[in-house]
Amino acid sequence: MSISLPLLLLTGMALGEANVPAEKAPTHYDNYTAGFKAAQKTGQPLLVILNPGGKSAQKPVTLESVRKSKTCCDWLESYVVVIVDTETDKGGVIHTLFGAKPLPHVSVIDKAQKFQIYTTSKSMQLSDWDRVLKTYRKGVAVSKTANLQEVFCPT
């Protein structure tokens, strides 16, 4: 998918999203622009979770559910995490710019904040989170054969 990440940043700025104070980085952001800037500053990949709003029948992804696994908790340290409520006006704009995928939607953006290196709207179990967080923690794309699918070798 081709998405203009600088466009997302500019859109966030136009929507009036503010900078986050530098004194202490939060565990996650609910403001896409602030998370994007933090990821740029630290050189970490950006983990974006687009959640349905409270009126939706879909269950949102929570960090608490992902942190139930010790390894996931450890891998999360490698990311700047943004959780967007798509029911808000700003969240709706971000959701549209990400292609209005089914919710919840998870995307990992590379450490240079230029490309989505992983994206899914599938329901994820802890084992899925563990594989995704481990695989993309360095913020670089992986080869297609290593893209979280088991490779069948008949020998």
PDB file of C-alpha atoms in Angstrom:
ATOM      1  CA  MET A   1       0.000   0.000   0.000  1.00  0.00           C
ATOM      2  CA  SER A   2       1.332   3.414  -0.847  1.00  0.00           C
ATOM      3  CA  ILE A   3       0.622   5.907   1.876  1.00  0.00           C
ATOM      4  CA  SER A   4       2.104   9.323   2.208  1.00  0.00           C
ATOM      5  CA  LEU A   5       3.389   9.320   5.764  1.00  0.00           C
ATOM      6  CA  PRO A   6       4.511  12.954   5.570  1.00  0.00           C
ATOM      7  CA  LEU A   7       0.922  13.709   4.502  1.00  0.00           C
ATOM      8  CA  LEU A   8      -0.291  11.995   7.671  1.00  0.00           C
ATOM      9  CA  LEU A   9       2.072  14.172   9.693  1.00  0.00           C
ATOM     10  CA  LEU A  10       0.925  17.352   7.966  1.00  0.00           C
ATOM     11  CA  THR A  11      -2.703  16.340   8.409  1.00  0.00           C
ATOM     12  CA  GLY A  12      -2.122  15.856  12.114  1.00  0.00           C
ATOM     13  CA  MET A  13      -0.501  19.265  12.334  1.00  0.00           C
ATOM     14  CA  ALA A  14      -3.422  20.825  10.459  1.00  0.00           C
ATOM     15  CA  LEU A  15      -5.832  19.171  12.892  1.00  0.00           C
ATOM     16  CA  GLY A  16      -4.060  20.976  15.720  1.00  0.00           C
ATOM     17  CA  GLU A  17      -2.267  18.031  17.290  1.00  0.00           C
ATOM     18  CA  ALA A  18       0.333  19.372  19.682  1.00  0.00           C
ATOM     19  CA  ASN A  19       3.913  18.386  20.394  1.00  0.00           C
ATOM     20  CA  VAL A  20       4.583  16.158  23.398  1.00  0.00           C
ATOM     21  CA  PRO A  21       6.864  17.564  26.091  1.00  0.00           C
ATOM     22  CA  ALA A  22      10.351  16.094  25.950  1.00  0.00           C
ATOM     23  CA  GLU A  23      10.812  15.473  29.675  1.00  0.00           C
ATOM     24  CA  LYS A  24       9.381  11.929  29.740  1.00  0.00           C
ATOM     25  CA  ALA A  25       8.221   9.814  26.817  1.00  0.00           C
ATOM     26  CA  PRO A  26       4.859   8.114  27.407  1.00  0.00           C
ATOM     27  CA  THR A  27       4.352   4.374  27.055  1.00  0.00           C
ATOM     28  CA  HIS A  28       2.139   5.131  24.091  1.00  0.00           C
ATOM     29  CA  TYR A  29       0.548   8.064  22.288  1.00  0.00           C
ATOM     30  CA  ASP A  30      -3.063   8.672  21.350  1.00  0.00           C
ATOM     31  CA  ASN A  31      -1.947  11.433  19.013  1.00  0.00           C
ATOM     32  CA  TYR A  32      -0.561  10.205  15.684  1.00  0.00           C
ATOM     33  CA  THR A  33       1.558  13.299  15.016  1.00  0.00           C
ATOM     34  CA  ALA A  34       3.194  13.189  18.444  1.00  0.00           C
ATOM     35  CA  GLY A  35       3.982   9.486  18.023  1.00  0.00           C
ATOM     36  CA  PHE A  36       5.320  10.044  14.513  1.00  0.00           C
ATOM     37  CA  LYS A  37       7.627  12.820  15.745  1.00  0.00           C
ATOM     38  CA  ALA A  38       8.807  10.702  18.680  1.00  0.00           C
ATOM     39  CA  ALA A  39       9.617   7.815  16.333  1.00  0.00           C
ATOM     40  CA  GLN A  40      11.516  10.181  14.020  1.00  0.00           C
ATOM     41  CA  LYS A  41      13.481  11.538  16.954  1.00  0.00           C
ATOM     42  CA  THR A  42      14.388   8.134  18.407  1.00  0.00           C
ATOM     43  CA  GLY A  43      14.814   6.248  15.124  1.00  0.00           C
ATOM     44  CA  GLN A  44      12.429   3.549  16.332  1.00  0.00           C
ATOM     45  CA  PRO A  45       9.714   1.898  14.265  1.00  0.00           C
ATOM     46  CA  LEU A  46       6.178   3.188  14.813  1.00  0.00           C
ATOM     47  CA  LEU A  47       3.510   0.691  15.857  1.00  0.00           C
ATOM     48  CA  VAL A  48       0.136   2.143  14.880  1.00  0.00           C
ATOM     49  CA  ILE A  49      -3.057   0.604  16.224  1.00  0.00           C
ATOM     50  CA  LEU A  50      -6.252   1.976  14.688  1.00  0.00           C
ATOM     51  CA  ASN A  51      -9.089   1.077  17.024  1.00  0.00           C
ATOM     52  CA  PRO A  52     -12.843   1.182  16.537  1.00  0.00           C
ATOM     53  CA  GLY A  53     -14.701   3.583  18.797  1.00  0.00           C
ATOM     54  CA  GLY A  54     -16.851   2.676  21.756  1.00  0.00           C
ATOM     55  CA  LYS A  55     -19.993   2.479  19.619  1.00  0.00           C
ATOM     56  CA  SER A  56     -18.529  -0.300  17.473  1.00  0.00           C
ATOM     57  CA  ALA A  57     -19.212  -3.988  17.990  1.00  0.00           C
ATOM     58  CA  GLN A  58     -15.532  -4.660  17.227  1.00  0.00           C
ATOM     59  CA  LYS A  59     -13.233  -5.139  20.216  1.00  0.00           C
ATOM     60  CA  PRO A  60     -10.336  -2.638  20.356  1.00  0.00           C
ATOM     61  CA  VAL A  61      -6.710  -3.696  20.804  1.00  0.00           C
ATOM     62  CA  THR A  62      -5.310  -2.695  24.178  1.00  0.00           C
ATOM     63  CA  LEU A  63      -1.690  -2.591  25.270  1.00  0.00           C
ATOM     64  CA  GLU A  64      -2.727  -4.434  28.407  1.00  0.00           C
ATOM     65  CA  SER A  65      -3.813  -7.412  26.313  1.00  0.00           C
ATOM     66  CA  VAL A  66      -0.544  -7.403  24.344  1.00  0.00           C
ATOM     67  CA  ARG A  67       1.527  -7.049  27.528  1.00  0.00           C
ATOM     68  CA  LYS A  68       0.090 -10.288  28.919  1.00  0.00           C
ATOM     69  CA  SER A  69       3.099 -11.944  27.311  1.00  0.00           C
ATOM     70  CA  LYS A  70       6.510 -11.159  28.843  1.00  0.00           C
ATOM     71  CA  THR A  71       8.212 -11.423  25.450  1.00  0.00           C
ATOM     72  CA  CYS A  72       5.676  -9.076  23.843  1.00  0.00           C
ATOM     73  CA  CYS A  73       6.213  -6.661  26.708  1.00  0.00           C
ATOM     74  CA  ASP A  74       9.967  -6.776  26.036  1.00  0.00           C
ATOM     75  CA  TRP A  75       9.572  -6.361  22.255  1.00  0.00           C
ATOM     76  CA  LEU A  76       7.259  -3.360  22.736  1.00  0.00           C
ATOM     77  CA  GLU A  77      10.233  -1.440  24.170  1.00  0.00           C
ATOM     78  CA  SER A  78      11.648  -1.306  20.619  1.00  0.00           C
ATOM     79  CA  TYR A  79       8.652   0.667  19.314  1.00  0.00           C
ATOM     80  CA  VAL A  80       6.961   3.998  19.613  1.00  0.00           C
ATOM     81  CA  VAL A  81       3.302   3.020  19.984  1.00  0.00           C
ATOM     82  CA  VAL A  82       0.318   5.058  18.781  1.00  0.00           C
ATOM     83  CA  ILE A  83      -3.243   4.000  19.537  1.00  0.00           C
ATOM     84  CA  VAL A  84      -5.810   5.925  17.509  1.00  0.00           C
ATOM     85  CA  ASP A  85      -9.521   6.040  18.340  1.00  0.00           C
ATOM     86  CA  THR A  86     -11.001   6.220  14.854  1.00  0.00           C
ATOM     87  CA  GLU A  87     -14.352   7.373  16.194  1.00  0.00           C
ATOM     88  CA  THR A  88     -12.969  10.861  16.881  1.00  0.00           C
ATOM     89  CA  ASP A  89     -12.718  13.455  14.111  1.00  0.00           C
ATOM     90  CA  LYS A  90      -8.903  13.355  14.095  1.00  0.00           C
ATOM     91  CA  GLY A  91      -8.860   9.579  14.362  1.00  0.00           C
ATOM     92  CA  GLY A  92     -11.298   9.303  11.465  1.00  0.00           C
ATOM     93  CA  VAL A  93      -8.977  11.354   9.266  1.00  0.00           C
ATOM     94  CA  ILE A  94      -5.997   9.149  10.198  1.00  0.00           C
ATOM     95  CA  HIS A  95      -8.073   6.021   9.508  1.00  0.00           C
ATOM     96  CA  THR A  96      -8.987   7.362   6.069  1.00  0.00           C
ATOM     97  CA  LEU A  97      -5.354   8.161   5.293  1.00  0.00           C
ATOM     98  CA  PHE A  98      -4.429   4.583   6.220  1.00  0.00           C
ATOM     99  CA  GLY A  99      -6.913   3.381   3.594  1.00  0.00           C
ATOM    100  CA  ALA A 100      -9.984   2.949   5.840  1.00  0.00           C
ATOM    101  CA  LYS A 101      -9.082  -0.689   6.523  1.00  0.00           C
ATOM    102  CA  PRO A 102     -11.336  -2.873   8.686  1.00  0.00           C
ATOM    103  CA  LEU A 103     -10.846  -2.255  12.403  1.00  0.00           C
ATOM    104  CA  PRO A 104      -8.962  -2.840  14.506  1.00  0.00           C
ATOM    105  CA  HIS A 105      -6.005  -2.358  12.199  1.00  0.00           C
ATOM    106  CA  VAL A 106      -2.307  -2.723  13.040  1.00  0.00           C
ATOM    107  CA  SER A 107       0.557  -1.219  11.071  1.00  0.00           C
ATOM    108  CA  VAL A 108       4.306  -1.032  11.633  1.00  0.00           C
ATOM    109  CA  ILE A 109       6.090   1.877  10.006  1.00  0.00           C
ATOM    110  CA  ASP A 110       9.835   1.588   9.373  1.00  0.00           C
ATOM    111  CA  LYS A 111      12.421   3.395  11.491  1.00  0.00           C
ATOM    112  CA  ALA A 112      12.772   6.150   8.865  1.00  0.00           C
ATOM    113  CA  GLN A 113       8.989   6.760   9.018  1.00  0.00           C
ATOM    114  CA  LYS A 114       8.634   6.326   5.256  1.00  0.00           C
ATOM    115  CA  PHE A 115       7.018   2.914   4.638  1.00  0.00           C
ATOM    116  CA  GLN A 116       4.526   0.541   6.193  1.00  0.00           C
ATOM    117  CA  ILE A 117       6.520  -2.657   6.637  1.00  0.00           C
ATOM    118  CA  TYR A 118       3.679  -4.639   8.168  1.00  0.00           C
ATOM    119  CA  THR A 119      -0.070  -4.172   8.095  1.00  0.00           C
ATOM    120  CA  THR A 120      -3.062  -6.320   9.069  1.00  0.00           C
ATOM    121  CA  SER A 121      -6.683  -6.141  10.087  1.00  0.00           C
ATOM    122  CA  LYS A 122      -6.762  -9.787  11.167  1.00  0.00           C
ATOM    123  CA  SER A 123      -7.447 -10.719  14.763  1.00  0.00           C
ATOM    124  CA  MET A 124      -4.100 -11.277  16.497  1.00  0.00           C
ATOM    125  CA  GLN A 125      -3.365 -13.757  19.263  1.00  0.00           C
ATOM    126  CA  LEU A 126      -0.410 -13.285  21.643  1.00  0.00           C
ATOM    127  CA  SER A 127       1.713 -15.604  19.508  1.00  0.00           C
ATOM    128  CA  ASP A 128       0.981 -13.370  16.470  1.00  0.00           C
ATOM    129  CA  TRP A 129       1.931 -10.250  18.422  1.00  0.00           C
ATOM    130  CA  ASP A 130       5.132 -11.945  19.561  1.00  0.00           C
ATOM    131  CA  ARG A 131       6.139 -12.790  15.976  1.00  0.00           C
ATOM    132  CA  VAL A 132       5.240  -9.351  14.592  1.00  0.00           C
ATOM    133  CA  LEU A 133       6.921  -7.387  17.373  1.00  0.00           C
ATOM    134  CA  LYS A 134      10.050  -9.548  17.222  1.00  0.00           C
ATOM    135  CA  THR A 135      10.271  -9.520  13.414  1.00  0.00           C
ATOM    136  CA  TYR A 136       9.920  -5.766  12.890  1.00  0.00           C
ATOM    137  CA  ARG A 137      11.591  -4.460  16.068  1.00  0.00           C
ATOM    138  CA  LYS A 138      14.558  -3.074  14.116  1.00  0.00           C
ATOM    139  CA  GLY A 139      12.242  -1.100  11.841  1.00  0.00           C
ATOM    140  CA  VAL A 140      13.315  -2.697   8.586  1.00  0.00           C
ATOM    141  CA  ALA A 141      11.314  -4.695   6.067  1.00  0.00           C
ATOM    142  CA  VAL A 142      11.819  -8.442   5.890  1.00  0.00           C
ATOM    143  CA  SER A 143      11.852 -10.629   2.799  1.00  0.00           C
ATOM    144  CA  LYS A 144       8.562 -11.991   1.486  1.00  0.00           C
ATOM    145  CA  THR A 145       9.434 -15.554   2.530  1.00  0.00           C
ATOM    146  CA  ALA A 146      10.101 -14.403   6.076  1.00  0.00           C
ATOM    147  CA  ASN A 147       6.919 -12.347   6.204  1.00  0.00           C
ATOM    148  CA  LEU A 148       5.402 -14.251   9.113  1.00  0.00           C
ATOM    149  CA  GLN A 149       4.274 -17.172   7.040  1.00  0.00           C
ATOM    150  CA  GLU A 150       5.562 -20.657   7.543  1.00  0.00           C
ATOM    151  CA  VAL A 151       7.668 -21.794   4.620  1.00  0.00           C
ATOM    152  CA  PHE A 152       6.975 -25.326   3.435  1.00  0.00           C
ATOM    153  CA  CYS A 153      10.027 -27.356   2.519  1.00  0.00           C
ATOM    154  CA  PRO A 154       9.215 -30.859   1.154  1.00  0.00           C
ATOM    155  CA  THR A 155      12.669 -32.292   1.963  1.00  0.00           C
TER     156      THR A 155
END
